[in-house]
Coordinates of C-alpha atoms in Angstrom, one line a residue:
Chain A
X129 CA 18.8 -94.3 -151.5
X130 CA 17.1 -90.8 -151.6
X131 CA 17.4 -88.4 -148.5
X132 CA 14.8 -87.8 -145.9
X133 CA 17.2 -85.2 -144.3
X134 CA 19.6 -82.8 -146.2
X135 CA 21.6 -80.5 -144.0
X136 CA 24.4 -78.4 -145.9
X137 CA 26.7 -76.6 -144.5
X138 CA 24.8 -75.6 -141.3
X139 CA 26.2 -72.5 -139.1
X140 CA 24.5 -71.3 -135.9
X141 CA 25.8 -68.6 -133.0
X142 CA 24.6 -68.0 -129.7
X143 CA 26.0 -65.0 -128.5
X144 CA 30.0 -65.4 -129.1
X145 CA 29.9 -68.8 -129.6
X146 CA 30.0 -70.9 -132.5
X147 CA 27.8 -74.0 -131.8
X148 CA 27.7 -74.9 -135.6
X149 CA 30.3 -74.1 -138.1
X150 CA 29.9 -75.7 -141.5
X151 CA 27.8 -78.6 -140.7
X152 CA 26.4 -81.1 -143.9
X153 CA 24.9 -84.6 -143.2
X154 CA 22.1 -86.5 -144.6
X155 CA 20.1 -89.4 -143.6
X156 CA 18.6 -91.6 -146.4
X157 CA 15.2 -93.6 -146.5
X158 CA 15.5 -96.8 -144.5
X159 CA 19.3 -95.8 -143.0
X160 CA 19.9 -95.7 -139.3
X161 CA 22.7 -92.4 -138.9
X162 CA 24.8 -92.1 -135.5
X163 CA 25.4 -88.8 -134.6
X164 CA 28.5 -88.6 -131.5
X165 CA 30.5 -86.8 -130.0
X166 CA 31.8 -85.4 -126.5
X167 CA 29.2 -82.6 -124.5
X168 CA 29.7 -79.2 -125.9
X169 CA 30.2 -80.9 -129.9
X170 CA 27.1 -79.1 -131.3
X171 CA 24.7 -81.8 -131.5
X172 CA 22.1 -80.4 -129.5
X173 CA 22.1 -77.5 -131.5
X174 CA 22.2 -79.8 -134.9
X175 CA 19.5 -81.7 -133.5
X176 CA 16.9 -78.9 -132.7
X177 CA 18.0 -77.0 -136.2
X178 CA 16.3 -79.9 -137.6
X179 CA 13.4 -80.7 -135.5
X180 CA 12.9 -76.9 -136.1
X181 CA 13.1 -75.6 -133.0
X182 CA 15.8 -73.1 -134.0
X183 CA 16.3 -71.4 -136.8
X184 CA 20.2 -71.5 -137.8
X185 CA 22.1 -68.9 -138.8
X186 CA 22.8 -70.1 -142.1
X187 CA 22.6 -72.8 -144.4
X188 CA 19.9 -75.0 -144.7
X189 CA 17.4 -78.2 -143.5
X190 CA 15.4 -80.3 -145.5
X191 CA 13.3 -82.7 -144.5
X192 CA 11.6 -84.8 -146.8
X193 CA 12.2 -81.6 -149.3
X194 CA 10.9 -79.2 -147.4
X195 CA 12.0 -76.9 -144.3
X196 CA 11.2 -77.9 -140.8
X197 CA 10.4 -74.1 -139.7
X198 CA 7.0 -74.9 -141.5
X199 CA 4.8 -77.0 -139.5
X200 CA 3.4 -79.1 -142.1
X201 CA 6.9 -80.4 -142.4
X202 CA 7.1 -81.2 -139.1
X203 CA 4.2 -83.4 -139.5
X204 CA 6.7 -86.1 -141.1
X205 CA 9.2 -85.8 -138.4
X206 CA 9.3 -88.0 -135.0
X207 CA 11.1 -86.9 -132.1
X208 CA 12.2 -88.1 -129.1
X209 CA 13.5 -85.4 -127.1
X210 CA 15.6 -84.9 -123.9
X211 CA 14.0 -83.9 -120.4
X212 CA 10.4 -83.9 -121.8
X213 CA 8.1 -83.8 -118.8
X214 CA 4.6 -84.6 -119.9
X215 CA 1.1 -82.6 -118.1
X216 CA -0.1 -83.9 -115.2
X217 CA -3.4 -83.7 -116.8
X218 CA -3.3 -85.7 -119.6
X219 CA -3.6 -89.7 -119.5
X220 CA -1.2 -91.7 -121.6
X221 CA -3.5 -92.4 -124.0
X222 CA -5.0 -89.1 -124.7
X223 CA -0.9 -88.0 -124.5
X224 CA -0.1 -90.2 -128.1
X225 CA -3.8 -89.1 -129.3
X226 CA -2.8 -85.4 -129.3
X227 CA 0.5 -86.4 -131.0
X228 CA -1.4 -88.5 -133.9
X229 CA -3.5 -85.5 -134.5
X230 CA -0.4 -82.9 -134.7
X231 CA 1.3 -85.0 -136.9
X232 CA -1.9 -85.1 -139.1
X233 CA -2.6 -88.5 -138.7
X234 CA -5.5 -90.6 -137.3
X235 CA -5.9 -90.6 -133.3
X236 CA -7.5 -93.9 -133.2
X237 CA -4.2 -95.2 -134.4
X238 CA -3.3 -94.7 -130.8
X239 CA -4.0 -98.1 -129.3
X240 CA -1.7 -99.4 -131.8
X241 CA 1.7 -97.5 -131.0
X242 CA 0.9 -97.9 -127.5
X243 CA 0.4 -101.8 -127.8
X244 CA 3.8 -101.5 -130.3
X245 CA 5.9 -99.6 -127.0
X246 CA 4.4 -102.1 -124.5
X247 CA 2.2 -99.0 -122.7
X248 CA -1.5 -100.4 -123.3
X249 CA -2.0 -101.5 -119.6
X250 CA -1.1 -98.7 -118.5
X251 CA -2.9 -96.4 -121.2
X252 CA -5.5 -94.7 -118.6
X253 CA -2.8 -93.5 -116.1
X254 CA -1.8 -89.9 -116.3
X255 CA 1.3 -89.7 -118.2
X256 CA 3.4 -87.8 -116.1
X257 CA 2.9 -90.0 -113.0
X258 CA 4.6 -93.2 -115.4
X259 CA 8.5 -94.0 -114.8
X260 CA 11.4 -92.3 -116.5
X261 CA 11.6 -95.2 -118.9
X262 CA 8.1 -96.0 -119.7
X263 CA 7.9 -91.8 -120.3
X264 CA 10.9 -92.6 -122.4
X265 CA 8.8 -95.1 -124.5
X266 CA 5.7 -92.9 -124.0
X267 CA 7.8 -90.2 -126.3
X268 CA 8.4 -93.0 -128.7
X269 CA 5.1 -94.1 -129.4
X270 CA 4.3 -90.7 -129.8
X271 CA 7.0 -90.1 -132.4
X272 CA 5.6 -93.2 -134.2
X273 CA 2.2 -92.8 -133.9
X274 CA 1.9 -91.0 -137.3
X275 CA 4.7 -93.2 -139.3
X276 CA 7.1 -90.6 -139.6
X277 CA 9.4 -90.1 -142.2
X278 CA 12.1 -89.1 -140.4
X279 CA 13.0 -90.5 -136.6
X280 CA 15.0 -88.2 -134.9
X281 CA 16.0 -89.2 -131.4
X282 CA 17.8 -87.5 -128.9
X283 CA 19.4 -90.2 -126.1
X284 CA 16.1 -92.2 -126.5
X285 CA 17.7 -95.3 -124.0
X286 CA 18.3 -93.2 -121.1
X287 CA 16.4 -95.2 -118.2
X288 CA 15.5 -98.0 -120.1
X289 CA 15.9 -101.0 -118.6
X290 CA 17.6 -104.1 -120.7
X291 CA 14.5 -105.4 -122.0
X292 CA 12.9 -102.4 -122.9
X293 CA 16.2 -101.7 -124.8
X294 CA 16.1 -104.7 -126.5
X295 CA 12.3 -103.5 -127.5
X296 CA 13.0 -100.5 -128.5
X297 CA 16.3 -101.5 -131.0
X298 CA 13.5 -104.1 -132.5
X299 CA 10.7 -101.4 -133.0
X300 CA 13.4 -99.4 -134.3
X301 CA 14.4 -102.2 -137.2
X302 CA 10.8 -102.8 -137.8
X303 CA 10.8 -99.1 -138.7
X304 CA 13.8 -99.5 -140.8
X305 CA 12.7 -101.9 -142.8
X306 CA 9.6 -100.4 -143.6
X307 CA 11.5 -97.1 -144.9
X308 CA 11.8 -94.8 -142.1
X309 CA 15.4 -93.1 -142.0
X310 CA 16.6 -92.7 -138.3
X311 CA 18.7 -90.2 -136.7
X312 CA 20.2 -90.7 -133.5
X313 CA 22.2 -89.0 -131.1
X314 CA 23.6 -91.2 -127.7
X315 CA 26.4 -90.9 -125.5
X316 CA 26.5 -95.0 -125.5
X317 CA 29.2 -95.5 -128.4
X318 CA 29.0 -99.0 -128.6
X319 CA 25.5 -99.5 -129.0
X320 CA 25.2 -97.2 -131.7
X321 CA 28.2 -98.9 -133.8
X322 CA 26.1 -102.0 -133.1
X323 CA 22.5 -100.5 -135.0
X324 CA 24.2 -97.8 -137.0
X325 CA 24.5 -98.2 -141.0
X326 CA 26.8 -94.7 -140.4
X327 CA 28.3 -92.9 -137.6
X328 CA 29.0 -89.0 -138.0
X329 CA 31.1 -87.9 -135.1
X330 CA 30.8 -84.3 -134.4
X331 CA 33.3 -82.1 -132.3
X332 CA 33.8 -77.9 -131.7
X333 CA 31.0 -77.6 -133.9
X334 CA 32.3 -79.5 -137.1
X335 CA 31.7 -83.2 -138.3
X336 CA 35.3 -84.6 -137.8
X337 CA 34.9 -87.8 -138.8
X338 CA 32.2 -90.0 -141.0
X339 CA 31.7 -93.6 -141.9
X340 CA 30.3 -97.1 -141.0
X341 CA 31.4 -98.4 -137.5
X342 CA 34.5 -100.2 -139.1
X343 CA 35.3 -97.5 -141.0
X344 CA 35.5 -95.1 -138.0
X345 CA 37.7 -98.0 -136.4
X346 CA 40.3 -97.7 -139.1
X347 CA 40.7 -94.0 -138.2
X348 CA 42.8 -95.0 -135.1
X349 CA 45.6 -97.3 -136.2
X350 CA 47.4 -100.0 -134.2
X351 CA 46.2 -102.5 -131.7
X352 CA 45.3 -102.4 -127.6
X353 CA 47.6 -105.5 -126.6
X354 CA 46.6 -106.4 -122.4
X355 CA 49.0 -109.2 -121.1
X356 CA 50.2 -110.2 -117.7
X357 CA 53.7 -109.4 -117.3
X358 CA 56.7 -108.8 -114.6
X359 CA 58.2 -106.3 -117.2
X360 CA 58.3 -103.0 -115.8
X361 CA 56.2 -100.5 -117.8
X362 CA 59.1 -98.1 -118.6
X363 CA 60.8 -101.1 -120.4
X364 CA 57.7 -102.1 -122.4
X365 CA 57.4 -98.0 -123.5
X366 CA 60.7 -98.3 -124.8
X367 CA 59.8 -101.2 -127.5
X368 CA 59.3 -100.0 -131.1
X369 CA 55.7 -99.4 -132.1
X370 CA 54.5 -98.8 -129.0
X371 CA 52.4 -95.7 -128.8
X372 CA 51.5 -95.9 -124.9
X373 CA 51.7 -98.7 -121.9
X374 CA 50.0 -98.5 -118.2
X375 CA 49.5 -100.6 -115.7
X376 CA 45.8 -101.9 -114.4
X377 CA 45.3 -104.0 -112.2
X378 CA 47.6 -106.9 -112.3
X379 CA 48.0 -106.5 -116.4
X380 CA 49.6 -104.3 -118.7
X381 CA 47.6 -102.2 -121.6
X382 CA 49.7 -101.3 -124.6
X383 CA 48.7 -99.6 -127.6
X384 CA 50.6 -100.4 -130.4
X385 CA 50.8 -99.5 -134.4
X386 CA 51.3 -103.2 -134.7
X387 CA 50.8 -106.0 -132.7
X388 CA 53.0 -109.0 -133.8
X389 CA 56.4 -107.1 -133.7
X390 CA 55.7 -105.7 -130.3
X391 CA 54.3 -109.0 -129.3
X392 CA 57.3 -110.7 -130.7
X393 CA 59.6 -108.6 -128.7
X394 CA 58.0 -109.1 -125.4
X395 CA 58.2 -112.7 -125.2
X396 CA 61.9 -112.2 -125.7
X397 CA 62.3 -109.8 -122.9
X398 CA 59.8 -112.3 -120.5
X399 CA 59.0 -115.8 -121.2
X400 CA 56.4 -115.8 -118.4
X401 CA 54.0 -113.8 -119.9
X402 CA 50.9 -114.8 -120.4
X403 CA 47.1 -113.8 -120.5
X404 CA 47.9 -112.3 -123.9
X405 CA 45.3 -110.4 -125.5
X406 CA 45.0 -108.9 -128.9
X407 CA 42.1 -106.5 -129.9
X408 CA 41.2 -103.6 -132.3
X409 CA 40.3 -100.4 -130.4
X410 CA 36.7 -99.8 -129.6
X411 CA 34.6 -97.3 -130.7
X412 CA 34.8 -95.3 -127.6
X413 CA 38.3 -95.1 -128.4
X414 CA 38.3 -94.0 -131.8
X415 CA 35.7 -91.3 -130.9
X416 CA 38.1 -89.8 -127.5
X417 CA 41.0 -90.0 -130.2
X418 CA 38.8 -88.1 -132.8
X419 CA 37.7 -85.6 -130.5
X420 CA 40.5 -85.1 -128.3
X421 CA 42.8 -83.3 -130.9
X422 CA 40.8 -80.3 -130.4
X423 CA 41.5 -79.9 -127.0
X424 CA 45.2 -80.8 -127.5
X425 CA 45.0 -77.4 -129.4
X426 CA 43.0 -75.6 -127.1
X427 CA 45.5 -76.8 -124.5
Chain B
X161 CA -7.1 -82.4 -140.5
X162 CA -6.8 -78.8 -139.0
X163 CA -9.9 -79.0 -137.4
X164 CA -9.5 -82.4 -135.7
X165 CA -6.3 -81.1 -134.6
X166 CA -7.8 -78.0 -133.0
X167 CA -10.5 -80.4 -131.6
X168 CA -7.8 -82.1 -130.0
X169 CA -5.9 -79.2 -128.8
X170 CA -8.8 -77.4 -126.9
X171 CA -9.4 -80.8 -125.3
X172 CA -6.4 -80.9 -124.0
X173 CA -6.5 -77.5 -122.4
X174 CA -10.3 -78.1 -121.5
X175 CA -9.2 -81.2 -119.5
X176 CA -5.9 -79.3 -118.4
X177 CA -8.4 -76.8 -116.1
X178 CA -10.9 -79.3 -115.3
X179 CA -8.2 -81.8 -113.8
X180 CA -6.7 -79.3 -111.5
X181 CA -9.2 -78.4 -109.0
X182 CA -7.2 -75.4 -107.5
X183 CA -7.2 -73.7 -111.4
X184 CA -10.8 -73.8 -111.0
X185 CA -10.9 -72.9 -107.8
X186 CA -8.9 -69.3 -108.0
X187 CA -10.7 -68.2 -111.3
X188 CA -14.0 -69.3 -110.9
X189 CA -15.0 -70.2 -107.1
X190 CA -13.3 -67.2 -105.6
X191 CA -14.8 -64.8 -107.7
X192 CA -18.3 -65.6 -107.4
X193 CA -17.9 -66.0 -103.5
X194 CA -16.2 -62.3 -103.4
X195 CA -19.2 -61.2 -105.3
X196 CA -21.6 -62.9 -103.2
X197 CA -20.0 -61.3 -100.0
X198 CA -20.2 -57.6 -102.0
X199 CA -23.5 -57.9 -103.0
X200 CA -24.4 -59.2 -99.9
X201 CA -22.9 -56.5 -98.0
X202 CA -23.0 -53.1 -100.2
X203 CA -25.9 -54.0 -102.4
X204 CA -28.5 -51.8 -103.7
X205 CA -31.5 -52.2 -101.1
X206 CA -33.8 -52.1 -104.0
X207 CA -32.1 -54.7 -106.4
X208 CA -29.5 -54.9 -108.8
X209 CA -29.2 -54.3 -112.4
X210 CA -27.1 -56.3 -115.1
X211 CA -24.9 -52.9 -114.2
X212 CA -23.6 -54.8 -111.5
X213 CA -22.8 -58.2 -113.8
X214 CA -21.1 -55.9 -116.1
X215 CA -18.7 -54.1 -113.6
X216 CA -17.9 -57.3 -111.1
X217 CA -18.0 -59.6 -114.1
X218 CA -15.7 -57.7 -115.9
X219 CA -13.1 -58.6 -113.2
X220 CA -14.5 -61.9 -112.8
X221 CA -14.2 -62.8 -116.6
X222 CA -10.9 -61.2 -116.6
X223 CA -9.4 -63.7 -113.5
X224 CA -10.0 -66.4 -115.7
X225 CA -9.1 -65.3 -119.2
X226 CA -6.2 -63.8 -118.0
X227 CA -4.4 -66.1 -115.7
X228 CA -5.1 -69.5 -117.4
X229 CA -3.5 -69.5 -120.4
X230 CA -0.6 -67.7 -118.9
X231 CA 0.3 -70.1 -116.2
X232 CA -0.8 -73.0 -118.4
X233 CA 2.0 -71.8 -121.3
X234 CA 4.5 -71.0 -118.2
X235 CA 3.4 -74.7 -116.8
X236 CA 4.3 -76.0 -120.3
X237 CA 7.4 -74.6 -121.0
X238 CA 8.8 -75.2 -117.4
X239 CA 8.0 -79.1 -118.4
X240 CA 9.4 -79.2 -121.4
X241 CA 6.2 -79.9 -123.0
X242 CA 6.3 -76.7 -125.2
X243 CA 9.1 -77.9 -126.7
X244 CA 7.1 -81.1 -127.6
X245 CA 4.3 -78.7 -129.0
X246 CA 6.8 -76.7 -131.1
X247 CA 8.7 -79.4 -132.9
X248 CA 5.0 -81.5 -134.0
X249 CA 3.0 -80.6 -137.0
X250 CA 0.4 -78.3 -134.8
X251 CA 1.4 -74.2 -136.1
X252 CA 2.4 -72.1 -133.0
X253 CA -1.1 -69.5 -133.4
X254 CA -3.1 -72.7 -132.9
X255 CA -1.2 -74.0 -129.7
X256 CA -1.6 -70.9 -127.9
X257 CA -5.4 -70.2 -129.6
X258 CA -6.3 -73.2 -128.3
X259 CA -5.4 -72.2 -124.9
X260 CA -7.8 -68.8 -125.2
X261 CA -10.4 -71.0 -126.6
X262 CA -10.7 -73.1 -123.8
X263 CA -11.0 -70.3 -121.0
X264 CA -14.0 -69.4 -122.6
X265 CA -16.4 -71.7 -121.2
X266 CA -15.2 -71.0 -117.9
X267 CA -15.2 -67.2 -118.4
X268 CA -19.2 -68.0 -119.0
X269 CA -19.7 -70.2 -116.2
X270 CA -18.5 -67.8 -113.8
X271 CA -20.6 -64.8 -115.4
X272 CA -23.8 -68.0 -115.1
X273 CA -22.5 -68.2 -111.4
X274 CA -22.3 -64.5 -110.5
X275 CA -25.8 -64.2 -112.5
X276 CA -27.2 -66.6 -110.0
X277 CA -25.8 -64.7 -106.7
X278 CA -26.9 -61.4 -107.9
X279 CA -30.7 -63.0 -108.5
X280 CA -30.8 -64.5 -105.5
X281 CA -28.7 -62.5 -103.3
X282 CA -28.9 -59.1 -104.8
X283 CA -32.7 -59.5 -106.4
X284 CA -31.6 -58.8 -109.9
X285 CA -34.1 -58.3 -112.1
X286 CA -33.5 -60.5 -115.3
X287 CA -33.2 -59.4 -118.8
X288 CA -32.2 -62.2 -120.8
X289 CA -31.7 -59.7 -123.9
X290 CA -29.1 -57.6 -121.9
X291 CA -27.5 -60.3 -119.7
X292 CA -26.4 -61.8 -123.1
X293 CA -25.3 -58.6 -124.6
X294 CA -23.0 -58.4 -121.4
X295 CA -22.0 -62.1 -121.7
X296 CA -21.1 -61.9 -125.2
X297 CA -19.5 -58.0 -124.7
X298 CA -17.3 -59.6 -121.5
X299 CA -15.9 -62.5 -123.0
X300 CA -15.0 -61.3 -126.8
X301 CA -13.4 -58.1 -125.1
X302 CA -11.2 -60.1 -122.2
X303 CA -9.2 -61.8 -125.3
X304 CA -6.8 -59.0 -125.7
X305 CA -5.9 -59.1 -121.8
X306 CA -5.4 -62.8 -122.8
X307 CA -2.8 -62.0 -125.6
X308 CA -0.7 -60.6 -122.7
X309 CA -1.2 -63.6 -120.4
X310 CA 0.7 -65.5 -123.0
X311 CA 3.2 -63.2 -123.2
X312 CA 3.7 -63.7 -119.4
X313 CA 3.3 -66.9 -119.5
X314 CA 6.0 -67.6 -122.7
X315 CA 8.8 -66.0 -120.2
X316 CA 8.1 -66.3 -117.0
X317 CA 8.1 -69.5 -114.9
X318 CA 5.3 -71.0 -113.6
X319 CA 5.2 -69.4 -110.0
X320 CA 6.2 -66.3 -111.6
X321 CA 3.6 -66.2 -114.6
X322 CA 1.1 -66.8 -111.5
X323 CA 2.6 -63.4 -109.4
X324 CA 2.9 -60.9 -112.5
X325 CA -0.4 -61.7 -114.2
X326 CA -2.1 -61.0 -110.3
X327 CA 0.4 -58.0 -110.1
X328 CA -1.0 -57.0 -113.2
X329 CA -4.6 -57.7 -112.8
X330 CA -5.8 -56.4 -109.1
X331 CA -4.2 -53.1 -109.2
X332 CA -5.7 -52.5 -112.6
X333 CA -8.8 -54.1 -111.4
X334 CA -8.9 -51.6 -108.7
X335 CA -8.1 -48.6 -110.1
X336 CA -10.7 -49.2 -112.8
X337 CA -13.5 -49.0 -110.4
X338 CA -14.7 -52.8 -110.8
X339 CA -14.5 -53.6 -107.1
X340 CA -15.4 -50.2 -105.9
X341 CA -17.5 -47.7 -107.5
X342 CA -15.0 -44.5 -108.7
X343 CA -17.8 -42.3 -106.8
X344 CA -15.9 -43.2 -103.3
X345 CA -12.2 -43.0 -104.9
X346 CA -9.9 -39.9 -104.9
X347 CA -9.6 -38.1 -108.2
X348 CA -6.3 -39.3 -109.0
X349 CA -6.9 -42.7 -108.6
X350 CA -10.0 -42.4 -111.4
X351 CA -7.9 -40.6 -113.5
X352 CA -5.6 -43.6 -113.7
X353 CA -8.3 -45.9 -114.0
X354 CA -9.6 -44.0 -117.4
X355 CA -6.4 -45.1 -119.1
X356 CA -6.9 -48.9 -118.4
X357 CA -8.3 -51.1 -121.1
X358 CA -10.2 -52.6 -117.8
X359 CA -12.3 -50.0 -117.5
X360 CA -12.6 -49.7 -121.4
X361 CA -14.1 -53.0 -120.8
X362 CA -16.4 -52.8 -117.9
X363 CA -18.1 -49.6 -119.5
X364 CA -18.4 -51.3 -123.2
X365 CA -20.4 -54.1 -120.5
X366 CA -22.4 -51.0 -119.0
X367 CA -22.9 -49.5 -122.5
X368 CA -25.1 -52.8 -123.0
X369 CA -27.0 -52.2 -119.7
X370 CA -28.0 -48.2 -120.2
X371 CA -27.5 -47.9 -124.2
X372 CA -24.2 -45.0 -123.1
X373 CA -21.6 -44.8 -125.6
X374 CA -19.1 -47.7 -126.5
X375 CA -17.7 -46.7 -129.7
X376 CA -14.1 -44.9 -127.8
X377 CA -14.2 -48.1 -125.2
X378 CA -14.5 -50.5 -128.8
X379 CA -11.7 -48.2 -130.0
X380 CA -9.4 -48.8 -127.2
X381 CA -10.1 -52.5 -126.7
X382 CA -8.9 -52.7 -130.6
X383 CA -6.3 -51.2 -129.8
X384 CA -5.6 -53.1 -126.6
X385 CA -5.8 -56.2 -129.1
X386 CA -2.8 -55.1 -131.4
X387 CA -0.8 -54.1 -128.6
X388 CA -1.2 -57.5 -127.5
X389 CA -0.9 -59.6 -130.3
X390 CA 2.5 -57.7 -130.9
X391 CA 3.9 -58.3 -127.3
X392 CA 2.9 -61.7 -127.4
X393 CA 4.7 -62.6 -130.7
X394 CA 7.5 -60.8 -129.6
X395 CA 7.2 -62.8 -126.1
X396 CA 7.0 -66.0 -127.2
X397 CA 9.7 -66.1 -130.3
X398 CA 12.4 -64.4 -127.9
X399 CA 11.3 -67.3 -125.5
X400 CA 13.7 -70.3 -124.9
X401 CA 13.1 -73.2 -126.9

């Protein structure tokens, strides 16, 4: 698979702070790339180093084998950015127009990214009177209007409602398919381990962990046992193997390295329980484990 | 492709003025109804010359060239949508050319306005030779002042762009005799007004109307231009993204 983005070892200060500090990903043709982590991690800053909107303080972007500081460059990326607000006097149509013609492409290919994003009815409103989520979609069609490339897409589902997410994870594999590589950044963990070929988990400015969703899963050992029990939690701590136990609701919540031995052991200390439940941790767990060592330091 | 991209960019910022009736209000309406009251009023009793296109449409010209891509930029950056400009395929000179570009046909419809008043309120004679001299003169000079509109307008907010550039503008406006004749202003203040590229302006205009010299106004307006062009890059790449 050849690379649509190279970034090697990307630094970038603002003032005192080090935002970046040794950053290297890449996103292949056709691959759909993750990028998480907590507020603060440096994605932003990632993010707008390779739309080119700043220039880092060292290392390098390449996009499609060139930099993204030049604008002809830019012409093969798609963005969706956060807190765009469009101009009150522009209609929607003459909005993804503009966007066809900056990318270098044709405008009359608008009707069809608007008709792809579900906008064509309401093509001749102005674009900054539509609602947060059809602007969200409005940004899309204008980051597809050109067939870029390169998506990158900064927390493209905020205020989309469930069918319009469903839409837009379809356009997206449509776009996939045909060869586009796709660069995402969300705060939703879960949805991204469910469209992501990779997941690159960034935290204090470094990538701190890298792999496909089950990969990333492996990084935090043990199992999340849930049961209903009249076992006092301080008893259950004291088993072998278990890492942590709390109370919610009317159930217990262990994590333990292993489940059978720990499960073993509980049935012999209370033959009433029941409601047993045995999972792998989640994503979002992983990812607060991954990024929480930092601030275990920092602490 | 650069062209249709340009195309496409001054439309934008064409339609951008013409949807917002209060833009076109402030640089064009007001203008040609200040001059209509001043020519009405203080007039020559005998009829104007193109002198008077050239000194009031200096100011006129300049009250559209100089706040509208200001505010516009300041109006785009406040929304985010600068951001969206930066990160496409269009080059940052044609974003903010684009915005010059399209100022100029309503820099010439307000000089076609106040040529109107001063006809049939102030009985100017017409000379189509000199009027276009002036037209021509007035808007190719008022792009430097628009250089530091942009600057404005790549750091300042929107309401804010709005108050400097008018900060800017009047007093310089005023002291360069284009709403009253130096004749009835203290020596000081015409002093001052010498220095300002305003009045560099106005008399390159007047040079066209009674063949005086223009070469030292030219000079200064050139200079004006580099000034400009430096402030503005410096402006806009210090600007937040």
């Amino acid at each position: 698979m050849s690379a649509i983005l190279e970034v090697t070892n990307l630094h970038h200060r603002y003032g005192d702070v080090q935002a970046l500090a040794g950053v290297s990903l890449s996103v292949g043709e056709g691959e759909f790339v993750a990028l998480l982590g907590p507020n603060g991690a440096g994605k932003t800053t990632l993010v707008r180093s390779i739309v080119g909107l700043i220039k880092p303080t060292s290392g390098s972007v390449s996009v499609a084998g060139g930099d993204p500081a030049r604008a002809s460059v830019r012409q093969r990326l798609g963005v969706v950015q956060q807190d765009v607000g469009f101009p009150r006097t522009l209609t929607v149509a003459e909005v993804v127009e503009g966007a066809a013609a900056r990318a270098g492409g044709d405008p009359g290919a608008a009707p069809r990214a608007l008709d792809e994003m579900g906008l064509s009815d309401v093509r001749r409103r102005r674009a900054s009177n539509l609602s947060g989520g059809q602007q969200q979609r409005l940004q899309l069609a204008m980051g597809l209007v050109a067939d870029p490339v390169l998506l990158v897409l900064d927390e493209p589902t905020v205020g989309l409602d469930v069918s319009a997410r469903r839409a837009f994870w379809a356009t997206l594999a449509e776009r996939r398919r045909r060869g586009t590589g796709i660069l995402l950044t969300t705060h939703v963990v879960e949805e991204a381990a469910a469209v992501a070929d990779r997941v690159v988990v960034m935290d204090g400015g470094r990538v701190v962990a890298e792999g496909t969703p089950d990969e990333l899963r492996r990084f935090l050992p043990g199992r999340r046992i849930s049961a209903r029990t009249t076992l006092p939690v301080e008893a259950i701590r004291a088993v072998d193997e278990v890492v942590s136990a709390t109370a919610a609701n009317d159930k217990v919540v262990i994590t333990a390295l292993r489940a059978e031995p720990v499960v073993r052991v509980l049935l012999q200390l209370d033959n009433n329980l029941n409601d047993l439940e045995i999972a792998a941790p989640s994503l979002d767990e992983v990812l607060a484990d991954l990024t929480s060592h930092r601030k275990k330091v920092a602490a | 492709m650069t062209a249709q991209m340009m195309r496409l960019e001054v439309r934008d910022e064409l339609l951008a003025i013409r949807r917002e009736p209060a833009t076109l209000f402030f640089s064009v309406l007001m203008p040609v109804l200040f001059f209509a009251m001043f020519i009405g009023l203080f007039g020559p009793e005998d009829g104007a010359d193109a002198g008077i296109i050239a000194s009031y449409g200096t100011f006129a010209v300049l009250a559209v060239v100089m706040l509208s891509p200001g505010i516009g930029l300041a109006d785009a950056r406040d929304r985010g949508w600068l951001r969206v400009k930066r990160v496409s395929g269009t080059p940052l000179w044609m974003t903010l050319l684009a915005k010059v570009i399209a100022a100029i046909p309503y820099a010439l419809a307000v000089l076609l306005a106040l040529t109107v008043v001063a006809v049939l309120v102030g009985s100017m004679a017409v000379n189509v030779g000199v009027l276009l001299r002036v037209f021509v003169v007035l808007v190719l000079g008022a792009m430097p002042f628009a250089l530091f509109s942009l600057a404005v307008g790549a750091r300042a907010g929107t309401t804010a762009a709005a108050a400097i550039l008018n900060a800017i503008l009047m007093p310089m406006v005023i002291v360069s005799g284009l709403w009253f004749p130096h004749d009835i202003m203290p020596d000081w203040v015409v002093s001052i007004g010498q220095f300002m590229p305003t009045y560099h302006l106005a008399q390159l205009a007047q040079a066209q109307v009674d063949g005086g010299p223009w070469l030292g106004h030219l000079a200064v307006l050139g200079l004006t231009t580099v000034v400009g062009a430096i402030v503005a890059a410096l402006a806009y790449r210090s600007a937040r993204p």
